[in-house]
Coordinates of C-alpha atoms in Angstrom, one line a residue:
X196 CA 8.1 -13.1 -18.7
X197 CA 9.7 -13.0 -21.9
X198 CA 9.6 -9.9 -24.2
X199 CA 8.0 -12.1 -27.0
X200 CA 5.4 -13.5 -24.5
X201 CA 4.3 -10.0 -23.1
X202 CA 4.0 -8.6 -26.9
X203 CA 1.5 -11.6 -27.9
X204 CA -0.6 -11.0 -24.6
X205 CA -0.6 -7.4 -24.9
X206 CA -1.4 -7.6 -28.4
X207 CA -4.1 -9.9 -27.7
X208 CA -5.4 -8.1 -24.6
X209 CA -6.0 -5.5 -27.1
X210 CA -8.0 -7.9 -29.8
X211 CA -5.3 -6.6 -32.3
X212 CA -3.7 -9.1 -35.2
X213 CA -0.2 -8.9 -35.9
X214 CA -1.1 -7.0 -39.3
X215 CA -3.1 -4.4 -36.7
X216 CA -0.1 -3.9 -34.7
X217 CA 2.6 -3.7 -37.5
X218 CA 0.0 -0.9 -39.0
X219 CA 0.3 1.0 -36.1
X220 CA 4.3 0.6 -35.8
X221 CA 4.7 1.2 -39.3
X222 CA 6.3 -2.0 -39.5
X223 CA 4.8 -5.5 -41.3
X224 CA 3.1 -7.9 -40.3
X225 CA 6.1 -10.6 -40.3
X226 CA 8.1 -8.2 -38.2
X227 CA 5.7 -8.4 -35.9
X228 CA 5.9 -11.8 -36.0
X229 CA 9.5 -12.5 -35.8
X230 CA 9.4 -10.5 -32.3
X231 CA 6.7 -12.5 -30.9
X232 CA 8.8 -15.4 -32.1
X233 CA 12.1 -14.2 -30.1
X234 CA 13.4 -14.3 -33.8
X235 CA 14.5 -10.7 -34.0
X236 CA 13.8 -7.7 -31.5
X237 CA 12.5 -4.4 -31.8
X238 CA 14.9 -1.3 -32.4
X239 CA 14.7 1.3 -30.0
X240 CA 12.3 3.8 -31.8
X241 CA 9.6 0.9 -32.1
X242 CA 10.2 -0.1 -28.6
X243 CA 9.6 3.5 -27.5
X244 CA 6.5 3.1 -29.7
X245 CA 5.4 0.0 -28.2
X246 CA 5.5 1.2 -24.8
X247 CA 3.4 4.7 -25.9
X248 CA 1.2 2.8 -27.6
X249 CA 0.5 -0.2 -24.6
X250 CA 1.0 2.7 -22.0
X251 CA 4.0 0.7 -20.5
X252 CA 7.1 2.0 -19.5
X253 CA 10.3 0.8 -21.4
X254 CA 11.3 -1.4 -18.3
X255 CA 7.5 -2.6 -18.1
X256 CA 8.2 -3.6 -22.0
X257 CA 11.4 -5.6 -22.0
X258 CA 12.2 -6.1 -18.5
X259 CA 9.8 -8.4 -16.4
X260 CA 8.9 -5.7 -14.4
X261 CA 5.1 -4.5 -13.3
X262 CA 5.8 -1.4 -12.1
X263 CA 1.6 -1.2 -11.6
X264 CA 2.0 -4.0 -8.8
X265 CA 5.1 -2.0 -7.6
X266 CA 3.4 0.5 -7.3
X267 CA 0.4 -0.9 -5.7
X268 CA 2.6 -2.5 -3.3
X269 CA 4.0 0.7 -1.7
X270 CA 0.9 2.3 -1.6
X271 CA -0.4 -0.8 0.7
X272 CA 2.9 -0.3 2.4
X273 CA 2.2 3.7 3.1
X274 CA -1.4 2.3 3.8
X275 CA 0.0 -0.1 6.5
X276 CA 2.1 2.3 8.1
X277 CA -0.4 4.9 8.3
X278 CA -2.8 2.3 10.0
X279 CA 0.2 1.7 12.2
X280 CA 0.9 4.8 13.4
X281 CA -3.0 5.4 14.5
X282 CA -2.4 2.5 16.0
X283 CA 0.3 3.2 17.6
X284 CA -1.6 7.3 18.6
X285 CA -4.7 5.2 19.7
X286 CA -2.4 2.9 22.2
X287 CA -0.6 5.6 23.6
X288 CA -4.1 7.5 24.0
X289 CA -4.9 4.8 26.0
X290 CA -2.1 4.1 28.1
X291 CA -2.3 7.6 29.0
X292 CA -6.3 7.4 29.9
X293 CA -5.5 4.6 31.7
X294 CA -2.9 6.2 33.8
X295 CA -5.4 9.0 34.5
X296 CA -8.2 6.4 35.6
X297 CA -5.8 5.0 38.0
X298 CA -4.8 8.4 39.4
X299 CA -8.0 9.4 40.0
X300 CA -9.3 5.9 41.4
X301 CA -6.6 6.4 43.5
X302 CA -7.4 10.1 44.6
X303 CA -10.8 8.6 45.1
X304 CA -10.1 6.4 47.6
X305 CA -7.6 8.2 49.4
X306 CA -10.4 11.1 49.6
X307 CA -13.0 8.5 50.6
X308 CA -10.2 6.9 53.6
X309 CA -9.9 10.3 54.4
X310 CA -13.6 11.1 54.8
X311 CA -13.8 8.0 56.7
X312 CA -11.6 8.5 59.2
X313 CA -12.4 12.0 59.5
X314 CA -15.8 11.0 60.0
X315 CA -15.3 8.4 62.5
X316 CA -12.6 11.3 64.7
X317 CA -15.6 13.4 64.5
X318 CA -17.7 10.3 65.9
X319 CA -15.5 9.3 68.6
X320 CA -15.1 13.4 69.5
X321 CA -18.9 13.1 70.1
X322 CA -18.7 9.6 72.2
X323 CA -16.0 11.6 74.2

């Protein structure tokens, strides 16, 4: 977006006239005008006054930058990568908890094959 485009819709988003805004800058209301038109450009004091006054940045102002979305877009990143790594902690949780099942299913039935041959020597000892 161009410079003189964001000016009218910030102006607007603000309800203020040109003669509003050009109050504000200390600057008329045909000054105001001629920006909007892309007939002239603001000097560097009224830019920095613009951007205090619309709470923008200078590269926000005359660059077609939102640095709002930029920053909304890392904070989903760090979201993302925070959900990601419990992700990644809750997987490995489980792999290991797996592992443990299987070692102890396993102990288990070793154990049990164990009791069950011990059981049928101590059978057999009997028969004999």
């Amino acid at each position: 977006m161009l410079f003189c485009e964001k000016l009218v819709r910030l102006r607007k988003q603000k309800g203020l006239s040109q003669e509003e805004l050009g109050l504000e800058l200390g600057v008329s209301r045909q000054t105001v005008s001629k920006w909007e038109a892309g007939q002239s450009y603001p000097d560097f004091q009224k830019l920095v006054l613009l951007g205090d006054y619309f709470q923008l940045s200078l590269d926000e102002l005359v660059r077609d930058v939102d640095l709002q979305a930029v920053r909304n877009d890392s904070q989903t990143i760090q979201k993302v990568d925070a959900l990601l790594q419990r992700s990644e902690k809750a997987e490995e949780l489980l792999r290991l908890a797996w592992r443990w099942l299987c070692l102890f299913g396993w102990a288990i039935i070793g154990i049990s094959a164990l009791a069950l041959v011990l059981g049928l020597l101590l059978r057999y000892a009997k028969i004999l």
